[in-house]
Coordinates of C-alpha atoms in Angstrom, one line a residue:
M862 CA -102.0 78.4 101.2
A863 CA -99.2 80.1 99.3
R864 CA -99.0 83.9 99.3
T865 CA -97.0 86.2 97.0
W866 CA -96.4 89.6 98.3
D867 CA -96.8 92.0 95.4
D868 CA -96.8 95.3 97.3
P869 CA -93.1 96.2 98.0
G870 CA -94.2 98.5 100.7
Q871 CA -96.1 96.1 102.8
R872 CA -94.5 94.9 106.0
T873 CA -95.7 91.4 106.9
V874 CA -94.9 89.1 109.7
R875 CA -95.5 85.4 110.2
T876 CA -95.1 82.7 112.8
R877 CA -95.6 78.9 112.7
I878 CA -97.5 77.4 115.7
A879 CA -98.0 73.7 116.4
G880 CA -98.7 72.6 112.8
A881 CA -100.4 75.7 111.5
A882 CA -99.2 78.9 109.9
C883 CA -100.5 82.4 111.2
I884 CA -100.2 85.3 108.8
L885 CA -100.4 88.8 110.3
T886 CA -100.2 92.3 108.9
L887 CA -98.9 95.0 111.3
L888 CA -100.3 96.6 113.4
H889 CA -102.9 93.9 114.0
V890 CA -101.1 91.2 115.8
V891 CA -103.2 88.7 117.5
P892 CA -101.8 87.8 121.0
A893 CA -102.3 84.1 120.6
C894 CA -100.0 84.1 117.5
D895 CA -97.1 86.1 118.7
H896 CA -94.4 83.3 119.1
G897 CA -91.2 83.8 117.1
I898 CA -92.5 86.4 114.7
R899 CA -90.4 86.8 111.5
L900 CA -90.0 90.0 109.7
L901 CA -90.5 89.8 105.9
G902 CA -90.3 92.4 103.2
P903 CA -88.6 95.8 103.5
N904 CA -87.3 97.1 106.8
D905 CA -89.7 99.7 107.9
G906 CA -87.8 100.8 111.0
G907 CA -87.8 97.4 112.7
E908 CA -85.0 95.0 112.9
P909 CA -83.1 94.6 109.6
P910 CA -83.4 91.4 107.5
G911 CA -80.9 88.9 108.9
F912 CA -82.0 89.4 112.5
D913 CA -84.6 87.2 114.4
A914 CA -87.6 89.0 115.6
P915 CA -88.2 89.4 119.4
D916 CA -89.9 86.5 121.1
A917 CA -93.1 87.0 122.9
G918 CA -91.7 87.5 126.3
G919 CA -89.3 90.2 125.2
A920 CA -87.0 89.2 128.1
D921 CA -83.9 88.6 125.9
A922 CA -82.4 90.9 123.3
D923 CA -82.2 89.2 119.9
A924 CA -78.8 88.1 118.7
P925 CA -77.7 88.6 115.1
D926 CA -78.7 85.8 112.8
A927 CA -75.2 84.4 112.2
D928 CA -76.2 82.4 109.1
A929 CA -77.6 85.5 107.4
R930 CA -81.0 83.9 106.9
R931 CA -84.4 85.1 108.1
D932 CA -85.1 82.3 110.5
D933 CA -88.3 81.2 112.2
V934 CA -86.4 80.6 115.5
H935 CA -83.9 82.4 117.6
D936 CA -80.4 81.6 116.2
P937 CA -77.6 83.1 118.3
D938 CA -75.1 80.3 117.7
G939 CA -75.2 80.2 113.8
D940 CA -76.3 76.6 113.8
L941 CA -78.9 75.1 111.6
D942 CA -82.2 75.8 113.4
H943 CA -83.7 72.3 113.0
E944 CA -80.5 70.9 114.6
A945 CA -80.2 73.4 117.5
P946 CA -81.8 72.5 120.9
F947 CA -85.0 74.3 121.8
D948 CA -84.9 76.8 124.6
G949 CA -88.5 76.8 125.6
R950 CA -89.7 79.5 123.2
F951 CA -91.4 76.9 121.1
E952 CA -93.3 74.3 123.0
R953 CA -93.7 70.7 121.9
P954 CA -95.3 67.9 123.9
D955 CA -92.3 65.7 123.2
G956 CA -89.7 68.5 123.1
Y957 CA -88.7 67.5 119.6
C958 CA -89.1 69.3 116.3
P959 CA -89.0 66.9 113.3
T960 CA -86.6 67.8 110.5
P961 CA -88.5 68.5 107.1
G962 CA -87.3 67.0 103.8
F963 CA -84.4 69.0 102.4
P964 CA -85.4 70.6 99.0
R965 CA -83.7 69.1 96.0
Y966 CA -83.8 71.3 92.9
T967 CA -84.8 69.6 89.7
Y968 CA -85.6 72.3 87.2
A969 CA -84.7 74.8 85.9
E970 CA -80.9 74.2 85.7
N971 CA -78.5 77.0 86.6
G972 CA -78.5 79.7 83.9
A973 CA -81.6 78.3 82.1
Y974 CA -83.6 80.8 80.0
A975 CA -87.4 81.1 80.5
L976 CA -89.7 79.9 77.7
P977 CA -92.2 82.4 76.3
T978 CA -95.5 82.7 78.3
A979 CA -96.8 85.9 76.6
A980 CA -96.7 87.8 73.3
G981 CA -94.0 90.3 72.5
P982 CA -90.2 90.4 72.6
A983 CA -88.1 88.5 75.0
P984 CA -88.3 91.1 77.8
L985 CA -92.1 90.8 77.9
A986 CA -92.6 87.1 77.0
R987 CA -90.1 85.4 79.2
R988 CA -90.6 86.7 82.7
R989 CA -92.2 83.8 84.5
P990 CA -89.8 80.8 84.9
I991 CA -91.0 77.3 85.6
L992 CA -89.4 76.1 88.9
S993 CA -89.6 72.6 90.3
W994 CA -87.9 70.6 93.1
G995 CA -88.3 67.5 95.3
T996 CA -87.2 66.5 98.8
I997 CA -84.5 64.3 100.2
G998 CA -85.3 62.5 103.5
G999 CA -87.4 64.3 106.0
G1000 CA -89.1 63.6 109.3
C1001 CA -92.5 65.1 108.7
D1002 CA -95.4 64.4 106.4
N1003 CA -96.6 67.0 103.8
P1004 CA -93.7 69.4 104.0
I1005 CA -94.2 72.9 102.7
F1006 CA -91.7 75.3 101.1
D1007 CA -90.6 78.8 101.2
L1008 CA -89.1 80.4 97.9
E1009 CA -87.3 83.6 97.3
M1010 CA -86.1 85.3 94.1
D1011 CA -83.6 88.2 94.1
D1012 CA -81.9 90.0 91.2
S1013 CA -79.1 91.5 93.3
C1014 CA -76.8 88.5 93.7
R1015 CA -73.5 88.8 92.1
P1016 CA -72.4 86.0 89.7
D1017 CA -69.0 85.5 91.3
A1018 CA -70.6 85.3 94.8
L1019 CA -73.7 83.4 94.2
A1020 CA -73.2 80.8 96.9
D1021 CA -72.8 83.5 99.5
C1022 CA -75.7 85.7 98.5
A1023 CA -78.0 86.4 101.5
F1024 CA -80.9 87.7 99.3
P1025 CA -80.7 91.2 100.6
S1026 CA -83.7 92.6 98.6
P1027 CA -85.8 89.8 97.2
E1028 CA -88.2 90.8 94.4
L1029 CA -90.5 87.9 95.2
Q1030 CA -91.2 85.8 98.3
V1031 CA -93.7 82.9 98.5
F1032 CA -94.4 80.9 101.7
D1033 CA -96.0 77.7 102.6
L1034 CA -96.0 76.2 99.1
A1035 CA -97.6 72.7 99.2
V1036 CA -96.5 71.9 95.6
T1037 CA -93.1 71.1 94.1
R1038 CA -93.7 72.8 90.6
W1039 CA -94.4 76.5 90.5
T1040 CA -94.5 79.5 88.2
P1041 CA -94.9 83.1 89.3
T1042 CA -98.4 84.5 88.9
R1043 CA -97.0 87.9 88.0
D1044 CA -94.3 89.1 85.6
L1045 CA -90.9 89.7 87.3
P1046 CA -89.4 93.2 86.6
V1047 CA -86.7 93.3 83.9
P1048 CA -85.1 96.3 82.2
D1049 CA -85.8 97.0 78.6
R1050 CA -82.5 98.8 78.0
V1051 CA -79.5 97.0 76.4
P1052 CA -78.7 94.4 77.5
V1053 CA -82.3 93.6 78.2
G1054 CA -83.5 91.1 80.7
R1055 CA -82.0 90.2 84.1
R1056 CA -80.6 87.3 86.0
Y1057 CA -82.5 86.2 89.1
A1058 CA -81.3 84.0 91.8
W1059 CA -83.7 81.8 93.6
R1060 CA -83.6 79.6 96.7
L1061 CA -85.8 77.2 98.7
R1062 CA -86.1 75.8 102.1
G1063 CA -88.4 73.1 103.4
C1064 CA -90.5 73.5 106.4
C1065 CA -92.6 71.1 108.5
P1066 CA -96.1 72.5 109.2
G1067 CA -94.9 74.0 112.5
N1068 CA -91.8 75.9 113.4
C1069 CA -89.1 73.8 111.8
C1070 CA -87.4 74.7 108.6
T1071 CA -84.2 73.5 106.8
E1072 CA -81.4 75.9 106.0
W1073 CA -82.0 77.8 102.7
N1074 CA -80.6 75.9 99.7
R1075 CA -77.6 77.0 97.8
P1076 CA -79.1 79.5 95.3
R1077 CA -79.6 78.8 91.7
Y1078 CA -80.2 81.3 88.9
V1079 CA -82.3 81.8 85.8
E1080 CA -82.2 84.3 83.0
L1081 CA -85.5 86.2 82.5
G1082 CA -86.3 88.5 79.6
R1083 CA -83.3 87.2 77.7
Q1084 CA -82.4 84.7 75.0
P1085 CA -79.3 82.6 74.8
N1086 CA -78.7 83.6 71.3
D1087 CA -78.9 87.4 71.7
L1088 CA -75.4 88.7 70.7
N1089 CA -76.2 92.4 71.0
G1090 CA -78.6 92.4 74.0
D1091 CA -81.6 93.9 72.2
G1092 CA -84.0 91.1 73.2
Y1093 CA -84.2 89.3 69.8
G1094 CA -82.7 86.0 68.9
D1095 CA -79.7 86.1 66.5
L1096 CA -78.5 83.4 64.1
L1097 CA -75.2 81.8 63.3
V1098 CA -74.6 80.1 60.0
G1099 CA -71.3 78.3 59.0
A1100 CA -69.9 78.0 55.5
P1101 CA -66.7 75.9 55.8
G1102 CA -66.2 75.9 52.0
D1103 CA -66.3 79.7 51.7
G1104 CA -63.1 81.5 50.5
A1105 CA -60.3 80.4 48.3
A1106 CA -61.2 77.6 45.9
G1107 CA -59.7 74.1 46.7
D1108 CA -58.5 74.9 50.1
P1109 CA -61.0 77.2 51.8
P1110 CA -60.4 79.1 55.1
G1111 CA -64.2 79.0 55.7
T1112 CA -66.6 81.7 57.1
V1113 CA -69.2 82.2 59.8
F1114 CA -72.1 84.6 59.2
V1115 CA -74.0 86.4 62.0
F1116 CA -77.6 87.5 61.3
L1117 CA -79.3 89.7 63.8
G1118 CA -83.0 89.4 64.7
G1119 CA -85.5 92.2 65.0
P1120 CA -89.1 93.1 64.2
A1121 CA -88.2 92.8 60.5
P1122 CA -85.0 90.6 60.4
D1123 CA -82.6 91.4 57.6
E1124 CA -81.5 88.5 55.3
R1125 CA -78.1 90.2 55.0
P1126 CA -75.5 89.3 57.6
E1127 CA -74.5 91.8 60.1
H1128 CA -71.1 90.3 60.7
V1129 CA -68.9 88.1 58.4
L1130 CA -66.1 86.4 60.2
A1131 CA -63.5 84.6 58.0
G1132 CA -61.1 81.8 58.8
A1133 CA -57.5 82.7 59.6
A1134 CA -55.8 80.7 56.9
S1135 CA -56.4 78.4 53.8
G1136 CA -57.6 75.0 54.9
D1137 CA -59.0 76.0 58.2
R1138 CA -62.6 75.2 57.2
F1139 CA -63.7 77.7 59.9
G1140 CA -67.5 77.4 60.4
A1141 CA -67.8 73.6 60.2
A1142 CA -69.4 73.9 63.6
V1143 CA -71.1 76.9 65.3
A1144 CA -72.9 77.0 68.7
W1145 CA -74.4 79.7 71.0
L1146 CA -72.8 79.1 74.4
R1147 CA -75.2 81.2 76.6
D1148 CA -73.5 84.0 78.5
L1149 CA -70.1 82.9 79.6
D1150 CA -69.1 86.1 81.3
A1151 CA -72.5 87.0 82.8
D1152 CA -72.5 90.5 81.1
G1153 CA -76.0 90.1 79.7
F1154 CA -74.8 89.4 76.1
A1155 CA -74.8 85.9 74.5
D1156 CA -71.4 84.4 73.5
F1157 CA -70.8 81.8 70.8
G1158 CA -68.3 79.2 69.7
T1159 CA -66.8 78.1 66.4
A1160 CA -64.6 75.4 65.2
S1161 CA -61.8 75.2 62.6
P1162 CA -61.3 71.5 61.9
G1163 CA -58.5 72.0 59.5
V1164 CA -56.3 73.1 62.4
T1165 CA -58.4 71.4 65.2
T1166 CA -59.1 74.5 67.1
V1167 CA -62.2 76.0 68.9
Q1168 CA -62.8 79.7 69.3
I1169 CA -65.0 81.7 71.6
F1170 CA -66.4 85.1 70.6
R1171 CA -68.1 87.4 73.2
G1172 CA -71.2 89.4 72.5
S1173 CA -71.6 93.1 73.0
A1174 CA -74.0 95.9 72.2
D1175 CA -72.2 97.3 69.1
R1176 CA -68.7 95.8 68.6
A1177 CA -67.9 93.2 65.9
P1178 CA -67.3 89.8 67.5
E1179 CA -63.6 89.1 68.2
P1180 CA -62.2 85.9 69.5
V1181 CA -61.2 85.9 73.2
F1182 CA -60.3 82.2 73.3
D1183 CA -58.6 80.0 70.7
A1184 CA -57.5 76.5 71.7
R1185 CA -56.2 73.5 69.8
L1186 CA -57.8 70.2 70.7
P1187 CA -56.1 66.9 70.0
G1188 CA -58.2 65.0 67.4
A1189 CA -58.7 63.8 63.9
P1190 CA -59.0 66.1 60.8
S1191 CA -62.8 65.9 61.0
G1192 CA -62.3 68.2 63.8
P1193 CA -63.8 69.5 67.1
R1194 CA -67.1 71.1 67.7
P1195 CA -68.3 73.4 70.6
A1196 CA -71.6 73.1 72.5
A1197 CA -73.3 74.9 75.4
A1198 CA -72.9 72.9 78.6
G1199 CA -74.7 75.1 81.2
D1200 CA -73.0 75.8 84.5
F1201 CA -70.7 72.8 84.6
D1202 CA -69.0 73.7 87.9
G1203 CA -71.7 75.7 89.7
D1204 CA -69.6 78.8 90.0
G1205 CA -72.3 81.2 88.7
F1206 CA -71.0 81.4 85.1
A1207 CA -72.2 79.4 82.1
D1208 CA -69.6 76.9 80.7
A1209 CA -69.2 75.3 77.2
V1210 CA -68.0 71.8 76.1
A1211 CA -65.9 71.0 73.1
T1212 CA -65.3 67.6 71.6
A1213 CA -63.0 66.0 69.0
P1214 CA -63.2 62.6 67.4
P1215 CA -60.3 60.2 67.7
G1216 CA -57.1 61.0 66.0
E1217 CA -54.0 58.8 65.4
T1218 CA -53.8 58.0 69.0
G1219 CA -57.3 56.3 68.9
E1220 CA -58.6 58.7 71.5
G1221 CA -61.5 61.0 71.5
W1222 CA -61.2 64.3 73.4
S1223 CA -63.7 66.4 75.3
G1224 CA -63.0 69.6 77.2
V1225 CA -64.9 72.0 79.4
L1226 CA -64.4 75.7 78.3
R1227 CA -64.8 77.5 81.7
G1228 CA -66.9 80.5 81.8
G1229 CA -65.9 83.7 83.7
T1230 CA -64.2 86.9 83.1
R1231 CA -61.3 84.9 81.6
P1232 CA -62.3 81.7 79.8
G1233 CA -60.1 78.7 80.2
A1234 CA -60.1 75.0 79.1
D1235 CA -59.9 71.6 80.9
L1236 CA -59.3 68.7 78.5
W1237 CA -59.8 65.1 79.4
S1238 CA -59.5 62.0 77.2
I1239 CA -62.3 59.4 77.0
S1240 CA -59.8 56.9 75.6
G1241 CA -59.7 53.1 76.2
I1242 CA -63.4 52.5 75.4
G1243 CA -62.9 50.8 72.0
Y1244 CA -64.3 53.2 69.4
P1245 CA -62.3 53.6 66.3
T1246 CA -64.1 56.4 64.5
G1247 CA -66.9 58.8 64.9
G1248 CA -67.8 61.1 67.7
P1249 CA -67.9 62.1 70.4
W1250 CA -70.6 64.8 69.8
A1251 CA -71.8 66.5 73.0
A1252 CA -74.4 68.7 74.5
G1253 CA -75.3 70.0 77.9
V1254 CA -78.4 68.3 79.1
G1255 CA -79.3 70.2 82.2
D1256 CA -78.8 69.1 85.8
Q1257 CA -79.5 65.4 85.7
V1258 CA -78.4 64.8 89.3
G1259 CA -80.1 67.7 91.1
N1260 CA -76.8 68.8 92.7
G1261 CA -76.5 72.2 91.0
F1262 CA -73.9 71.2 88.4
A1263 CA -74.6 70.7 84.7
T1264 CA -74.5 67.3 83.1
V1265 CA -73.0 66.7 79.6
A1266 CA -74.1 64.0 77.3
A1267 CA -71.5 62.8 74.8
G1268 CA -72.6 60.5 71.9
V1269 CA -70.0 58.1 70.4
P1270 CA -71.8 56.4 67.5
R1271 CA -69.1 54.0 66.6
L1272 CA -68.4 52.6 70.0
A1273 CA -68.0 48.9 69.8
P1274 CA -67.5 47.2 73.1
E1275 CA -68.0 43.6 71.8
P1276 CA -67.2 42.6 69.2
P1277 CA -65.0 45.4 68.0
E1278 CA -66.1 44.9 64.3
C1279 CA -69.7 45.5 65.3
P1280 CA -70.0 49.2 66.4
Q1281 CA -73.3 50.0 68.0
G1282 CA -72.7 53.4 69.6
S1283 CA -73.1 54.8 73.1
V1284 CA -74.1 57.9 75.0
M1285 CA -72.2 58.8 78.1
L1286 CA -73.0 61.2 80.8
F1287 CA -70.5 63.4 82.7
D1288 CA -71.5 65.2 85.8
G1289 CA -69.9 68.6 86.6
A1290 CA -69.4 67.5 90.3
A1291 CA -67.4 64.5 89.5
A1292 CA -63.6 64.6 89.0
L1293 CA -62.8 64.8 85.4
S1294 CA -60.2 62.1 85.7
D1295 CA -62.8 59.7 86.8
V1296 CA -65.0 59.8 83.7
G1297 CA -65.6 56.6 81.9
V1298 CA -68.4 54.7 80.1
D1299 CA -71.1 55.5 82.6
G1300 CA -74.5 56.3 81.3
F1301 CA -76.7 54.4 78.9
E1302 CA -75.4 52.5 75.8
G1303 CA -76.6 51.7 72.4
A1304 CA -75.1 48.3 73.0
R1305 CA -78.3 47.4 74.7
H1306 CA -79.3 46.3 71.1
A1307 CA -77.4 43.1 71.5
G1308 CA -76.1 41.5 68.3
E1309 CA -77.2 44.4 65.9
C1310 CA -74.4 46.1 64.2
R1311 CA -74.2 49.6 62.7
A1312 CA -76.8 51.1 64.9
R1313 CA -74.8 54.4 65.2
F1314 CA -76.6 55.1 68.5
G1315 CA -75.5 58.5 69.7
Q1316 CA -74.8 60.1 66.2
S1317 CA -76.5 63.2 67.5
V1318 CA -77.5 64.3 71.0
A1319 CA -79.4 67.4 72.1
A1320 CA -80.9 69.0 75.2
P1321 CA -84.7 69.5 74.5
G1322 CA -85.6 70.6 78.1
D1323 CA -88.4 68.9 80.1
V1324 CA -90.3 66.9 77.5
N1325 CA -92.6 64.9 79.8
E1326 CA -92.9 67.8 82.4
D1327 CA -91.8 65.9 85.5
G1328 CA -89.4 68.5 86.6
F1329 CA -86.2 67.0 85.1
D1330 CA -84.4 67.9 81.9
D1331 CA -84.4 65.1 79.3
V1332 CA -81.9 63.8 76.6
L1333 CA -82.7 63.5 72.9
V1334 CA -80.7 61.0 71.0
G1335 CA -80.3 60.1 67.3
D1336 CA -80.0 56.4 66.5
G1337 CA -79.0 56.2 62.9
D1338 CA -79.0 53.2 60.5
Y1339 CA -81.0 51.2 63.1
P1340 CA -81.1 47.7 61.6
E1341 CA -84.5 46.7 62.9
Y1342 CA -86.1 49.4 60.8
G1343 CA -84.1 48.9 57.6
L1344 CA -81.2 51.3 58.3
T1345 CA -83.7 54.2 58.5
G1346 CA -82.8 55.8 61.8
R1347 CA -84.9 56.9 64.8
A1348 CA -85.1 59.6 67.5
L1349 CA -85.3 58.7 71.1
V1350 CA -86.0 60.6 74.4
Y1351 CA -84.5 59.5 77.6
F1352 CA -86.4 61.0 80.5
G1353 CA -84.3 62.5 83.4
P1354 CA -83.0 62.1 85.9
L1355 CA -80.0 60.2 84.5
P1356 CA -77.1 60.4 86.9
P1357 CA -73.9 58.8 85.7
G1358 CA -73.8 55.2 86.5
W1359 CA -77.3 55.0 87.7
P1360 CA -78.3 51.4 87.3
G1361 CA -82.0 51.7 86.7
I1362 CA -82.4 53.8 83.5
A1363 CA -85.7 53.2 81.9
E1364 CA -86.2 52.4 78.3
P1365 CA -86.4 55.4 76.1
A1366 CA -89.5 56.8 74.5
L1367 CA -89.6 56.7 70.7
V1368 CA -90.2 60.1 69.1
D1369 CA -90.4 58.7 65.6
R1370 CA -88.5 56.7 63.0
A1371 CA -88.1 57.1 59.2
D1372 CA -90.3 55.1 56.9
D1373 CA -87.8 54.8 54.0
W1374 CA -84.3 53.6 53.3
D1375 CA -81.3 55.9 53.9
T1376 CA -83.1 59.1 54.7
G1377 CA -80.6 60.4 57.2
F1378 CA -83.4 60.6 59.7
A1379 CA -82.0 61.9 63.1
E1380 CA -78.5 62.7 61.8
A1381 CA -79.4 66.2 63.2
L1382 CA -81.9 67.0 65.8
A1383 CA -82.7 69.7 68.4
G1384 CA -84.9 70.9 71.1
V1385 CA -86.5 74.0 69.6
G1386 CA -88.3 75.6 72.6
D1387 CA -92.0 76.3 72.4
L1388 CA -93.1 76.9 68.8
N1389 CA -96.8 77.4 69.4
R1390 CA -96.5 78.8 72.9
D1391 CA -98.7 76.2 74.4
G1392 CA -96.4 75.6 77.4
H1393 CA -94.9 72.3 76.0
V1394 CA -91.5 71.5 74.7
D1395 CA -91.1 70.9 71.0
L1396 CA -88.6 69.0 69.0
A1397 CA -87.0 69.1 65.5
V1398 CA -85.5 66.0 63.6
G1399 CA -83.7 66.4 60.3
A1400 CA -83.8 63.8 57.5
P1401 CA -81.4 65.4 54.8
R1402 CA -81.9 62.7 52.2
E1403 CA -85.6 62.0 52.6
G1404 CA -87.4 62.3 49.3
G1405 CA -84.2 63.1 47.6
F1406 CA -84.1 66.7 48.8
G1407 CA -84.4 66.4 52.5
K1408 CA -87.1 67.2 55.2
V1409 CA -87.4 68.3 58.7
H1410 CA -89.9 66.8 61.1
L1411 CA -91.3 69.0 63.9
Y1412 CA -92.8 67.3 66.8
L1413 CA -95.1 69.6 69.0
G1414 CA -95.3 68.6 72.5
T1415 CA -98.7 67.9 74.2
G1416 CA -97.7 67.3 77.7
T1417 CA -98.5 63.6 77.3
T1418 CA -95.5 61.2 77.0
G1419 CA -95.0 59.9 73.5
A1420 CA -97.8 62.0 72.0
Y1421 CA -96.8 64.7 69.5
V1422 CA -98.4 66.7 66.7
E1423 CA -96.1 66.4 63.8
V1424 CA -95.4 69.2 61.2
V1425 CA -93.3 68.3 58.2
L1426 CA -91.2 70.9 56.5
D1427 CA -90.2 70.2 52.9
A1428 CA -87.1 71.4 51.1
P1429 CA -88.0 74.6 49.4
L1430 CA -85.8 74.0 46.4
G1431 CA -86.5 71.2 44.0
S1432 CA -83.0 69.8 44.0
P1433 CA -80.8 67.6 46.3
A1434 CA -80.1 70.2 49.0
G1435 CA -79.3 68.2 52.1
F1436 CA -82.2 70.2 53.7
G1437 CA -82.2 69.2 57.4
A1438 CA -78.4 68.4 57.6
A1439 CA -78.4 70.9 60.4
V1440 CA -81.3 72.0 62.6
A1441 CA -81.5 74.4 65.6
G1442 CA -83.9 76.2 67.8
A1443 CA -83.6 79.9 66.9
R1444 CA -85.6 81.2 69.9
D1445 CA -87.6 84.3 69.0
V1446 CA -86.0 86.0 66.0
N1447 CA -88.8 88.5 65.3
G1448 CA -90.2 89.2 68.7
D1449 CA -93.7 87.8 68.3
G1450 CA -93.5 85.7 71.3
F1451 CA -93.1 82.3 69.6
D1452 CA -89.9 80.4 69.2
D1453 CA -88.6 79.8 65.8
V1454 CA -86.6 77.2 63.9
L1455 CA -83.4 77.4 61.7
V1456 CA -82.7 74.7 59.1
G1457 CA -79.4 74.3 57.1
A1458 CA -79.3 73.1 53.5
P1459 CA -75.7 73.0 52.6
G1460 CA -76.2 71.2 49.2
A1461 CA -78.5 73.8 47.8
G1462 CA -77.6 75.4 44.5
S1463 CA -74.5 73.3 43.6
E1464 CA -73.5 73.4 47.3
T1465 CA -73.7 77.2 47.5
G1466 CA -75.9 76.3 50.5
A1467 CA -78.8 78.1 52.1
A1468 CA -80.4 78.3 55.6
Y1469 CA -84.2 78.8 56.2
V1470 CA -85.9 80.5 59.2
Y1471 CA -89.4 79.3 60.1
F1472 CA -91.3 81.5 62.4
G1473 CA -93.4 79.8 65.2
G1474 CA -97.1 80.4 65.6
D1475 CA -100.3 78.6 66.5
P1476 CA -99.8 76.5 64.5
P1477 CA -96.2 77.0 63.3
R1478 CA -95.8 78.1 59.7
P1479 CA -94.4 75.5 57.3
V1480 CA -93.2 78.1 54.9
P1481 CA -89.8 79.8 55.5
A1482 CA -90.0 83.4 56.5
L1483 CA -86.4 84.2 55.9
V1484 CA -84.1 82.7 53.3
L1485 CA -80.3 83.1 53.9
R1486 CA -77.9 82.1 51.1
G1487 CA -74.3 81.4 50.5
R1488 CA -72.1 83.3 48.1
E1489 CA -70.5 80.9 45.7
P1490 CA -70.9 77.2 44.7
G1491 CA -68.9 75.0 47.1
D1492 CA -69.4 77.2 50.1
R1493 CA -71.7 74.8 51.9
F1494 CA -73.4 77.6 53.6
G1495 CA -75.7 76.1 56.2
A1496 CA -73.5 73.1 57.0
S1497 CA -73.8 74.3 60.6
V1498 CA -76.5 76.5 62.0
N1499 CA -77.5 77.7 65.6

């Protein structure tokens, strides 16, 4: 049975004896259960955490626990307990303690943000993360697991954190998917929320446990798009045509969330020079420097540069990174990647389509106190135009490193005049020089040209609730359906080069010609707060004005409740050319949706915010507008 100790003043001890666990609360210790007692909770004058408790005989003084973990067995040599020889303190008929399965994290990825589980702003609604894991190997049946969560681990020393003051400890879990039964404490001052590290170890029903896993971390009470740390989701809208007529520098508008969000921008960021087309792409990049404020990226395709802006409580955003990416004039775009290198800081990815060299480029923008970039080419794979477009898709391998999915919709392995598209996976643990055409390819649709598989990719989260992040892919102009497009979900895990990737699940396909269905798509969190992941797919030419299709998850693979958002304006608007999850803009405990319509009002452009609810509301709650015809406000949203 699993136990969560809610009383921080309680001192509890436990021992494992020959296949059973004995739980004791001092000072009532049963003599028959006094082998290898382990101290848990605060130090009430006994041995400090990190020391083994005295054994029953008391003949030997305890040695320090050299591996800085609270072990069930005496560990004077610093070796892993399940590998060290027994010294008679724990008796086994055969003298052997079987090694339990080593826990393998599956969900949530490093740096993930909790979904809402209650009403109210982020600090109240997002304090119970969903955690899941599996096992690798093992020498005993029915392993059980210990889990700890601690908010005192430093981001730059995560791997070495010994969990000195855990806020939560759970023992003897017989499940591999778990959510806390109580809210974890987070501050409500700016920046609201808190990062929690968590770790696992597997145990056989007896004395033998694995070493604690390398810690992972999750963000609780926070949102990945909270620029000023007040607990509300904020919005980015790009207008690449804003500015000087004919050769615009472009503009990015930042709108702040709140109990009554303002339709006027808080910050207006202009491109540096004419022709930059700043704002053609915008993206929240999570918290790159682990200071509690969300950071964001922008692109200026006219000069093929990517910029990073850091969040703060009250300062206007200023670029702290500005890098030129090799690529075509259609330009680069940034995207959140998660923690690509497992160093405790979120990273970003930027991509650029092929230029004159015929090479597409991708790069990791490393998080930390000083961001940096590592670029690599994905050349030599035969795609002439289009893509790559990338997104971080969680930890597909279970190794603690983020995975990036890159869509290349014009990839044409054979024949070259018949592009079909591909999606490739890049694992953060692999050497960047070794990347190639691993992953799953749209070329599986043999003999069918112009599929444009991979024209859009997104990270929806765990759609089928199996403990692994999934990948959402747009397959435009799919010939079988009359060039109408479709959206697919590939269920994780999907490690690079893995040979047995299952067929994807069809989310939906358009039912008319040339609707643009799935040219834009996104995971949008949990719009109706039912605990299931929801999706949004744009069709910017459907019905002449554009539509957005919301697919509300049900927990059953392939089963969704569809809600259709119609273009609010009765004119060709390109409604749905850009879609994004807005998290919780107004603090009602429901995630929201942001939709771009860059063609509205003679291409002045507009963006619309739809509040979540049960059910989600199909009428826009906020209408954000461009300034002049030709601005194409809403060409990018996040």
